[in-house]
Structures are given as C-alpha cells and as structure tokens.
C-alpha cells in the first residue's frame, strides 16, 4: 500500500488532451505542478489560467530544444512527464533533450509520452512509431534515471464506434480481439496517481478497467440506437498489414495527427497482433494498484449517448 507524499511534477503538454486531466488530478491530490508553456503572455488564459488559479506554477520555455531552458523550468521537480502527442519529432528529437535536462536537473523519474499501446510488448518492425519509442526506452534505461511507462489502452473518442472521428462506423482487423479503452478523465486520474506512487518506479502501468471486443461495441451501438441506419467500413488484417509497410507520410485521417504509415502501424499492433494491452513481468495492472477506483464512464454509457456517437458539427 502506497502512502501519500507530496511531490513536484513538471508537465510538458499540460494543456493537451492527456495533460489537462492529469494536471487537474495532480492539483486535486495536493501535489505541486510545474506546467510548461512556450509563450507565457499569449497562453496564460483558459486552461493555464485555471491551473495557475489552482496552485500550479507556470514556467515559460520559448524553445523546447533548449536544454538549459528546460533545466531552469523543471528545477526542483521530482518527476518530469511528457504529455505532448508522441509524433516522430517529439519522440526522436525533443524527448532525448528533455531526458538529458531531467538527468542534469536531478529529476528522479522520467515519464515519456506513451499512453496507448504497450510498447514494451511490441517487437521492432511491428510499427514505425513503436520503433521510435523503443529506441528512446534504451536511452532512458542507459541513463539510469527512474522511469514509469503508462499504458492507458485506447481513448473512447478514437476506439469506440462513432461518427465524430470517422466518416462511417469503422472496424479493423480481428474484431474478436479484446480492446482496452477508457474515458480521458479516467486516464488523467490514473496517470496522476501512478506517476506519484512509489510502487510504479521502474515499472509499466497498464490500465485495464474496461475491456470489450469490436463485436461487442457494435452490439451496444445497435442496442442503443436501433432506429439509425449506420454505414459501415471494415479494414481487413491483410490490408492493415500491407499498409503499415507501404503507406506514405501524409496525414489523411479525419481528425488525426499521425502520418498514414504511423497510423497503420498502430492499427496493426492493436487489431492484428492484439498488443493494445500487455501484462509483462515488468507491468502492474492499474486495477491491482488502485482496486477501489471506479471509472467515471463505461464504454456502454459512452455508446448510449447520441452526442458521443454522432457528428453534430
């Protein structure tokens, strides 16, 4: 059983999709938070103002490639967590700089941008984005700094059937594979609790509260929206396997950030080889760490909500 100890957590990407609920939870739990921003004058509104009003320190770093600026911003931090979206530039160019800054500043724990598939259970060559992450892992291990890798499974918005992020109800690969997916609020809360828990030092944490197959998702969709005629699109395992190798580096997804090649690599890992979640020897299940935690929203509750399913923009 872990006992509470107040810590100082520096957060890169504090106002993003993952960073925002993480910072809110850290502050609610009573921790000190350093929220890093690139422009203090223009950004001190909205979420950053909210964080400051609730006790966070806002640190300006005008150049995220400047190790000296990063070191000054995270001075006194126990942990540096990177909540910025993990694209090639962030993983291969920026995070190594942030890692060096953390080591030089005496930070005890480094938490890289992971949050989705369990990279430690994926082999080199399975997906290009995971190759980048595995290379970064080697740098982290070699450095000797403490680490925690958080694997949240999928975010409801992207993994449950809906028309806000897809033009049709879209399914992928093996529809009988278990899909672990969670509401972003729950993801932020578990991240905040896990990275301040001494039991997770040098361990992976796998969120495992919600699990269902794509077939079960579609059954819920039909159950809760029986009067709507949906259009469906399915990408086979064979198609996904091929596209991860031949797709280009454009971004064509409706509301995507990854290149096509990165995205199909992610789909391969999730829907073909079933590595969205892994329970390796170095992995702790979130449900075992925090057995009394109850999710704020279940997959069925999300699918039952018309505002979640339909694109009303």
mmCIF file of N, CA and C in Angstrom, residues 216-307:
data_model
loop_
_atom_site.group_PDB
_atom_site.id
_atom_site.type_symbol
_atom_site.label_atom_id
_atom_site.label_comp_id
_atom_site.label_asym_id
_atom_site.label_seq_id
_atom_site.Cartn_x
_atom_site.Cartn_y
_atom_site.Cartn_z
ATOM 1 N N UNK A 216 -18.643 -6.608 -29.648
ATOM 2 C CA UNK A 216 -19.471 -6.162 -28.514
ATOM 3 C C UNK A 216 -19.805 -4.677 -28.629
ATOM 4 N N UNK A 217 -18.864 -3.890 -29.144
ATOM 5 C CA UNK A 217 -19.127 -2.464 -29.352
ATOM 6 C C UNK A 217 -20.281 -2.268 -30.328
ATOM 7 N N UNK A 218 -20.267 -3.006 -31.435
ATOM 8 C CA UNK A 218 -21.317 -2.862 -32.443
ATOM 9 C C UNK A 218 -22.664 -3.338 -31.912
ATOM 10 N N UNK A 219 -22.647 -4.369 -31.083
ATOM 11 C CA UNK A 219 -23.896 -4.828 -30.464
ATOM 12 C C UNK A 219 -24.495 -3.733 -29.583
ATOM 13 N N UNK A 220 -23.642 -3.033 -28.832
ATOM 14 C CA UNK A 220 -24.118 -1.933 -27.995
ATOM 15 C C UNK A 220 -24.640 -0.785 -28.846
ATOM 16 N N UNK A 221 -23.963 -0.522 -29.965
ATOM 17 C CA UNK A 221 -24.396 0.543 -30.866
ATOM 18 C C UNK A 221 -25.807 0.264 -31.386
ATOM 19 N N UNK A 222 -26.054 -0.950 -31.830
ATOM 20 C CA UNK A 222 -27.370 -1.318 -32.352
ATOM 21 C C UNK A 222 -28.418 -1.313 -31.244
ATOM 22 N N UNK A 223 -28.032 -1.740 -30.060
ATOM 23 C CA UNK A 223 -28.968 -1.783 -28.932
ATOM 24 C C UNK A 223 -29.440 -0.391 -28.539
ATOM 25 N N UNK A 224 -28.525 0.573 -28.527
ATOM 26 C CA UNK A 224 -28.866 1.906 -28.028
ATOM 27 C C UNK A 224 -29.342 2.862 -29.114
ATOM 28 N N UNK A 225 -29.116 2.516 -30.382
ATOM 29 C CA UNK A 225 -29.555 3.394 -31.482
ATOM 30 C C UNK A 225 -30.251 2.548 -32.551
ATOM 31 N N UNK A 226 -31.322 1.859 -32.170
ATOM 32 C CA UNK A 226 -31.949 0.885 -33.088
ATOM 33 C C UNK A 226 -32.601 1.512 -34.308
ATOM 34 N N UNK A 227 -32.927 2.790 -34.251
ATOM 35 C CA UNK A 227 -33.649 3.421 -35.356
ATOM 36 C C UNK A 227 -32.741 4.110 -36.368
ATOM 37 N N UNK A 228 -31.430 4.070 -36.103
ATOM 38 C CA UNK A 228 -30.498 4.727 -37.023
ATOM 39 C C UNK A 228 -29.862 3.693 -37.943
ATOM 40 N N UNK A 229 -29.821 4.005 -39.231
ATOM 41 C CA UNK A 229 -29.163 3.126 -40.204
ATOM 42 C C UNK A 229 -27.724 3.602 -40.396
ATOM 43 N N UNK A 230 -26.785 2.839 -39.888
ATOM 44 C CA UNK A 230 -25.379 3.211 -39.967
ATOM 45 C C UNK A 230 -24.743 2.644 -41.236
ATOM 46 N N UNK A 231 -23.769 3.370 -41.750
ATOM 47 C CA UNK A 231 -22.897 2.845 -42.792
ATOM 48 C C UNK A 231 -21.643 2.296 -42.119
ATOM 49 N N UNK A 232 -21.173 1.173 -42.615
ATOM 50 C CA UNK A 232 -20.030 0.509 -42.002
ATOM 51 C C UNK A 232 -18.876 0.376 -42.999
ATOM 52 N N UNK A 233 -17.676 0.393 -42.450
ATOM 53 C CA UNK A 233 -16.479 0.157 -43.249
ATOM 54 C C UNK A 233 -15.509 -0.679 -42.436
ATOM 55 N N UNK A 234 -14.983 -1.732 -43.040
ATOM 56 C CA UNK A 234 -14.051 -2.618 -42.336
ATOM 57 C C UNK A 234 -12.732 -2.715 -43.101
ATOM 58 N N UNK A 235 -11.629 -2.598 -42.368
ATOM 59 C CA UNK A 235 -10.299 -2.778 -42.944
ATOM 60 C C UNK A 235 -9.754 -4.123 -42.451
ATOM 61 N N UNK A 236 -9.467 -5.008 -43.363
ATOM 62 C CA UNK A 236 -9.049 -6.365 -43.009
ATOM 63 C C UNK A 236 -7.643 -6.387 -42.418
ATOM 64 N N UNK A 237 -7.333 -7.482 -41.760
ATOM 65 C CA UNK A 237 -5.988 -7.662 -41.205
ATOM 66 C C UNK A 237 -4.937 -7.644 -42.306
ATOM 67 N N UNK A 238 -5.274 -8.227 -43.457
ATOM 68 C CA UNK A 238 -4.338 -8.264 -44.579
ATOM 69 C C UNK A 238 -4.058 -6.852 -45.101
ATOM 70 N N UNK A 239 -5.111 -6.045 -45.201
ATOM 71 C CA UNK A 239 -4.951 -4.667 -45.672
ATOM 72 C C UNK A 239 -4.100 -3.859 -44.697
ATOM 73 N N UNK A 240 -4.384 -3.998 -43.411
ATOM 74 C CA UNK A 240 -3.635 -3.258 -42.393
ATOM 75 C C UNK A 240 -2.161 -3.661 -42.421
ATOM 76 N N UNK A 241 -1.916 -4.965 -42.520
ATOM 77 C CA UNK A 241 -0.539 -5.468 -42.533
ATOM 78 C C UNK A 241 0.248 -4.888 -43.697
ATOM 79 N N UNK A 242 -0.401 -4.787 -44.859
ATOM 80 C CA UNK A 242 0.269 -4.231 -46.028
ATOM 81 C C UNK A 242 0.490 -2.733 -45.898
ATOM 82 N N UNK A 243 -0.536 -2.010 -45.427
ATOM 83 C CA UNK A 243 -0.461 -0.551 -45.373
ATOM 84 C C UNK A 243 0.597 -0.059 -44.394
ATOM 85 N N UNK A 244 0.846 -0.806 -43.344
ATOM 86 C CA UNK A 244 1.862 -0.356 -42.378
ATOM 87 C C UNK A 244 3.241 -0.291 -43.016
ATOM 88 N N UNK A 245 3.407 -1.004 -44.145
ATOM 89 C CA UNK A 245 4.695 -1.043 -44.841
ATOM 90 C C UNK A 245 4.754 -0.097 -46.031
ATOM 91 N N UNK A 246 3.614 0.149 -46.685
ATOM 92 C CA UNK A 246 3.658 0.899 -47.940
ATOM 93 C C UNK A 246 2.997 2.269 -47.874
ATOM 94 N N UNK A 247 2.256 2.566 -46.792
ATOM 95 C CA UNK A 247 1.579 3.863 -46.704
ATOM 96 C C UNK A 247 2.603 4.991 -46.662
ATOM 97 N N UNK A 248 2.159 6.189 -47.069
ATOM 98 C CA UNK A 248 3.080 7.326 -47.115
ATOM 99 C C UNK A 248 3.058 8.112 -45.811
ATOM 100 N N UNK A 249 3.757 9.231 -45.812
ATOM 101 C CA UNK A 249 3.900 10.031 -44.601
ATOM 102 C C UNK A 249 2.977 11.249 -44.594
ATOM 103 N N UNK A 250 1.847 11.156 -45.281
ATOM 104 C CA UNK A 250 0.828 12.197 -45.217
ATOM 105 C C UNK A 250 -0.109 11.936 -44.045
ATOM 106 N N UNK A 251 -0.843 12.982 -43.636
ATOM 107 C CA UNK A 251 -1.844 12.852 -42.584
ATOM 108 C C UNK A 251 -3.214 13.011 -43.237
ATOM 109 N N UNK A 252 -3.942 11.902 -43.382
ATOM 110 C CA UNK A 252 -5.214 11.949 -44.095
ATOM 111 C C UNK A 252 -6.408 11.579 -43.229
ATOM 112 N N UNK A 253 -6.191 11.157 -41.980
ATOM 113 C CA UNK A 253 -7.304 10.779 -41.113
ATOM 114 C C UNK A 253 -8.191 11.990 -40.836
ATOM 115 N N UNK A 254 -9.472 11.744 -40.611
ATOM 116 C CA UNK A 254 -10.463 12.815 -40.434
ATOM 117 C C UNK A 254 -10.037 13.800 -39.359
ATOM 118 N N UNK A 255 -9.633 13.279 -38.210
ATOM 119 C CA UNK A 255 -9.154 14.152 -37.132
ATOM 120 C C UNK A 255 -7.886 13.540 -36.554
ATOM 121 N N UNK A 256 -6.948 13.260 -37.427
ATOM 122 C CA UNK A 256 -5.751 12.561 -36.993
ATOM 123 C C UNK A 256 -4.538 13.447 -36.886
ATOM 124 N N UNK A 257 -3.520 12.943 -36.228
ATOM 125 C CA UNK A 257 -2.243 13.642 -36.096
ATOM 126 C C UNK A 257 -1.114 12.798 -36.657
ATOM 127 N N UNK A 258 -1.277 11.457 -36.664
ATOM 128 C CA UNK A 258 -0.220 10.579 -37.141
ATOM 129 C C UNK A 258 -0.201 10.544 -38.662
ATOM 130 N N UNK A 259 0.957 10.274 -39.212
ATOM 131 C CA UNK A 259 1.038 10.029 -40.653
ATOM 132 C C UNK A 259 0.321 8.715 -40.950
ATOM 133 N N UNK A 260 0.002 8.508 -42.226
ATOM 134 C CA UNK A 260 -0.693 7.275 -42.602
ATOM 135 C C UNK A 260 0.125 6.039 -42.242
ATOM 136 N N UNK A 261 1.433 6.103 -42.466
ATOM 137 C CA UNK A 261 2.286 4.939 -42.158
ATOM 138 C C UNK A 261 2.307 4.663 -40.658
ATOM 139 N N UNK A 262 2.391 5.724 -39.855
ATOM 140 C CA UNK A 262 2.358 5.548 -38.401
ATOM 141 C C UNK A 262 1.009 4.990 -37.954
ATOM 142 N N UNK A 263 -0.073 5.532 -38.549
ATOM 143 C CA UNK A 263 -1.417 5.125 -38.130
ATOM 144 C C UNK A 263 -1.682 3.656 -38.437
ATOM 145 N N UNK A 264 -1.259 3.188 -39.635
ATOM 146 C CA UNK A 264 -1.477 1.788 -39.960
ATOM 147 C C UNK A 264 -0.589 0.880 -39.124
ATOM 148 N N UNK A 265 0.580 1.381 -38.724
ATOM 149 C CA UNK A 265 1.409 0.612 -37.792
ATOM 150 C C UNK A 265 0.731 0.446 -36.449
ATOM 151 N N UNK A 266 0.074 1.514 -35.978
ATOM 152 C CA UNK A 266 -0.676 1.442 -34.727
ATOM 153 C C UNK A 266 -1.831 0.458 -34.873
ATOM 154 N N UNK A 267 -2.554 0.556 -35.989
ATOM 155 C CA UNK A 267 -3.680 -0.357 -36.216
ATOM 156 C C UNK A 267 -3.221 -1.813 -36.285
ATOM 157 N N UNK A 268 -2.050 -2.042 -36.856
ATOM 158 C CA UNK A 268 -1.506 -3.400 -36.922
ATOM 159 C C UNK A 268 -1.264 -3.952 -35.522
ATOM 160 N N UNK A 269 -0.643 -3.149 -34.682
ATOM 161 C CA UNK A 269 -0.335 -3.588 -33.327
ATOM 162 C C UNK A 269 -1.612 -3.864 -32.536
ATOM 163 N N UNK A 270 -2.625 -3.032 -32.722
ATOM 164 C CA UNK A 270 -3.858 -3.172 -31.943
ATOM 165 C C UNK A 270 -4.756 -4.276 -32.482
ATOM 166 N N UNK A 271 -5.038 -4.225 -33.790
ATOM 167 C CA UNK A 271 -6.130 -5.017 -34.349
ATOM 168 C C UNK A 271 -5.687 -6.275 -35.079
ATOM 169 N N UNK A 272 -4.381 -6.450 -35.263
ATOM 170 C CA UNK A 272 -3.893 -7.650 -35.936
ATOM 171 C C UNK A 272 -3.157 -8.553 -34.957
ATOM 172 N N UNK A 273 -2.181 -7.991 -34.233
ATOM 173 C CA UNK A 273 -1.411 -8.830 -33.294
ATOM 174 C C UNK A 273 -1.874 -8.658 -31.851
ATOM 175 N N UNK A 274 -2.866 -7.791 -31.631
ATOM 176 C CA UNK A 274 -3.513 -7.715 -30.315
ATOM 177 C C UNK A 274 -2.622 -7.250 -29.183
ATOM 178 N N UNK A 275 -1.846 -6.185 -29.403
ATOM 179 C CA UNK A 275 -0.918 -5.715 -28.374
ATOM 180 C C UNK A 275 -1.322 -4.338 -27.815
ATOM 181 N N UNK A 276 -2.627 -4.037 -27.833
ATOM 182 C CA UNK A 276 -3.049 -2.784 -27.200
ATOM 183 C C UNK A 276 -2.715 -2.801 -25.724
ATOM 184 N N UNK A 277 -2.908 -3.941 -25.103
ATOM 185 C CA UNK A 277 -2.554 -4.112 -23.691
ATOM 186 C C UNK A 277 -1.639 -5.320 -23.568
ATOM 187 N N UNK A 278 -0.687 -5.245 -22.644
ATOM 188 C CA UNK A 278 0.208 -6.363 -22.363
ATOM 189 C C UNK A 278 0.407 -6.457 -20.860
ATOM 190 N N UNK A 279 0.594 -7.650 -20.404
ATOM 191 C CA UNK A 279 0.785 -7.862 -18.970
ATOM 192 C C UNK A 279 2.093 -8.626 -18.755
ATOM 193 N N UNK A 280 3.195 -7.905 -19.046
ATOM 194 C CA UNK A 280 4.529 -8.476 -18.924
ATOM 195 C C UNK A 280 4.949 -8.489 -17.461
ATOM 196 N N UNK A 281 6.099 -9.113 -17.193
ATOM 197 C CA UNK A 281 6.589 -9.216 -15.811
ATOM 198 C C UNK A 281 6.875 -7.848 -15.198
ATOM 199 N N UNK A 282 7.193 -6.852 -16.033
ATOM 200 C CA UNK A 282 7.508 -5.522 -15.513
ATOM 201 C C UNK A 282 6.272 -4.626 -15.426
ATOM 202 N N UNK A 283 5.080 -5.216 -15.689
ATOM 203 C CA UNK A 283 3.849 -4.447 -15.767
ATOM 204 C C UNK A 283 2.970 -4.666 -14.539
ATOM 205 N N UNK A 284 2.433 -3.564 -14.010
ATOM 206 C CA UNK A 284 1.442 -3.623 -12.941
ATOM 207 C C UNK A 284 0.092 -3.231 -13.524
ATOM 208 N N UNK A 285 -0.937 -4.000 -13.241
ATOM 209 C CA UNK A 285 -2.282 -3.646 -13.666
ATOM 210 C C UNK A 285 -2.803 -2.496 -12.809
ATOM 211 N N UNK A 286 -3.419 -1.513 -13.447
ATOM 212 C CA UNK A 286 -3.989 -0.392 -12.697
ATOM 213 C C UNK A 286 -5.046 -0.876 -11.726
ATOM 214 N N UNK A 287 -5.787 -1.899 -12.108
ATOM 215 C CA UNK A 287 -6.847 -2.419 -11.232
ATOM 216 C C UNK A 287 -6.283 -3.064 -9.969
ATOM 217 N N UNK A 288 -5.017 -3.507 -10.026
ATOM 218 C CA UNK A 288 -4.374 -4.052 -8.833
ATOM 219 C C UNK A 288 -3.737 -2.940 -8.005
ATOM 220 N N UNK A 289 -3.214 -1.915 -8.687
ATOM 221 C CA UNK A 289 -2.665 -0.768 -7.972
ATOM 222 C C UNK A 289 -3.755 -0.020 -7.220
ATOM 223 N N UNK A 290 -4.876 0.202 -7.916
ATOM 224 C CA UNK A 290 -5.963 1.015 -7.368
ATOM 225 C C UNK A 290 -7.280 0.239 -7.466
ATOM 226 N N UNK A 291 -7.430 -0.804 -6.624
ATOM 227 C CA UNK A 291 -8.599 -1.679 -6.734
ATOM 228 C C UNK A 291 -9.917 -1.002 -6.394
ATOM 229 N N UNK A 292 -9.867 0.107 -5.677
ATOM 230 C CA UNK A 292 -11.105 0.792 -5.288
ATOM 231 C C UNK A 292 -11.516 1.876 -6.288
ATOM 232 N N UNK A 293 -10.740 2.026 -7.369
ATOM 233 C CA UNK A 293 -11.064 3.068 -8.342
ATOM 234 C C UNK A 293 -12.244 2.637 -9.201
ATOM 235 N N UNK A 294 -13.197 3.545 -9.364
ATOM 236 C CA UNK A 294 -14.356 3.298 -10.218
ATOM 237 C C UNK A 294 -14.329 4.292 -11.369
ATOM 238 N N UNK A 295 -14.427 3.795 -12.586
ATOM 239 C CA UNK A 295 -14.350 4.672 -13.749
ATOM 240 C C UNK A 295 -15.517 5.649 -13.768
ATOM 241 N N UNK A 296 -15.261 6.828 -14.312
ATOM 242 C CA UNK A 296 -16.302 7.858 -14.384
ATOM 243 C C UNK A 296 -17.326 7.567 -15.469
ATOM 244 N N UNK A 297 -16.929 6.785 -16.470
ATOM 245 C CA UNK A 297 -17.839 6.446 -17.567
ATOM 246 C C UNK A 297 -17.427 5.102 -18.164
ATOM 247 N N UNK A 298 -18.401 4.240 -18.384
ATOM 248 C CA UNK A 298 -18.142 2.948 -19.007
ATOM 249 C C UNK A 298 -18.308 3.065 -20.518
ATOM 250 N N UNK A 299 -17.777 2.096 -21.283
ATOM 251 C CA UNK A 299 -17.994 2.117 -22.733
ATOM 252 C C UNK A 299 -19.473 2.121 -23.106
ATOM 253 N N UNK A 300 -20.282 1.368 -22.391
ATOM 254 C CA UNK A 300 -21.714 1.333 -22.701
ATOM 255 C C UNK A 300 -22.356 2.700 -22.495
ATOM 256 N N UNK A 301 -21.972 3.398 -21.443
ATOM 257 C CA UNK A 301 -22.517 4.741 -21.201
ATOM 258 C C UNK A 301 -22.136 5.697 -22.329
ATOM 259 N N UNK A 302 -20.905 5.587 -22.821
ATOM 260 C CA UNK A 302 -20.481 6.454 -23.917
ATOM 261 C C UNK A 302 -21.249 6.130 -25.196
ATOM 262 N N UNK A 303 -21.358 4.841 -25.530
ATOM 263 C CA UNK A 303 -22.027 4.435 -26.761
ATOM 264 C C UNK A 303 -23.516 4.762 -26.714
ATOM 265 N N UNK A 304 -24.102 4.757 -25.539
ATOM 266 C CA UNK A 304 -25.527 5.063 -25.405
ATOM 267 C C UNK A 304 -25.835 6.537 -25.627
ATOM 268 N N UNK A 305 -24.833 7.379 -25.554
ATOM 269 C CA UNK A 305 -25.019 8.834 -25.638
ATOM 270 C C UNK A 305 -24.968 9.296 -27.097
ATOM 271 N N UNK A 306 -26.089 9.828 -27.641
ATOM 272 C CA UNK A 306 -26.088 10.287 -29.039
ATOM 273 C C UNK A 306 -25.043 11.361 -29.316
ATOM 274 N N UNK A 307 -24.737 12.202 -28.328
ATOM 275 C CA UNK A 307 -23.739 13.252 -28.534
ATOM 276 C C UNK A 307 -22.351 12.656 -28.742
#
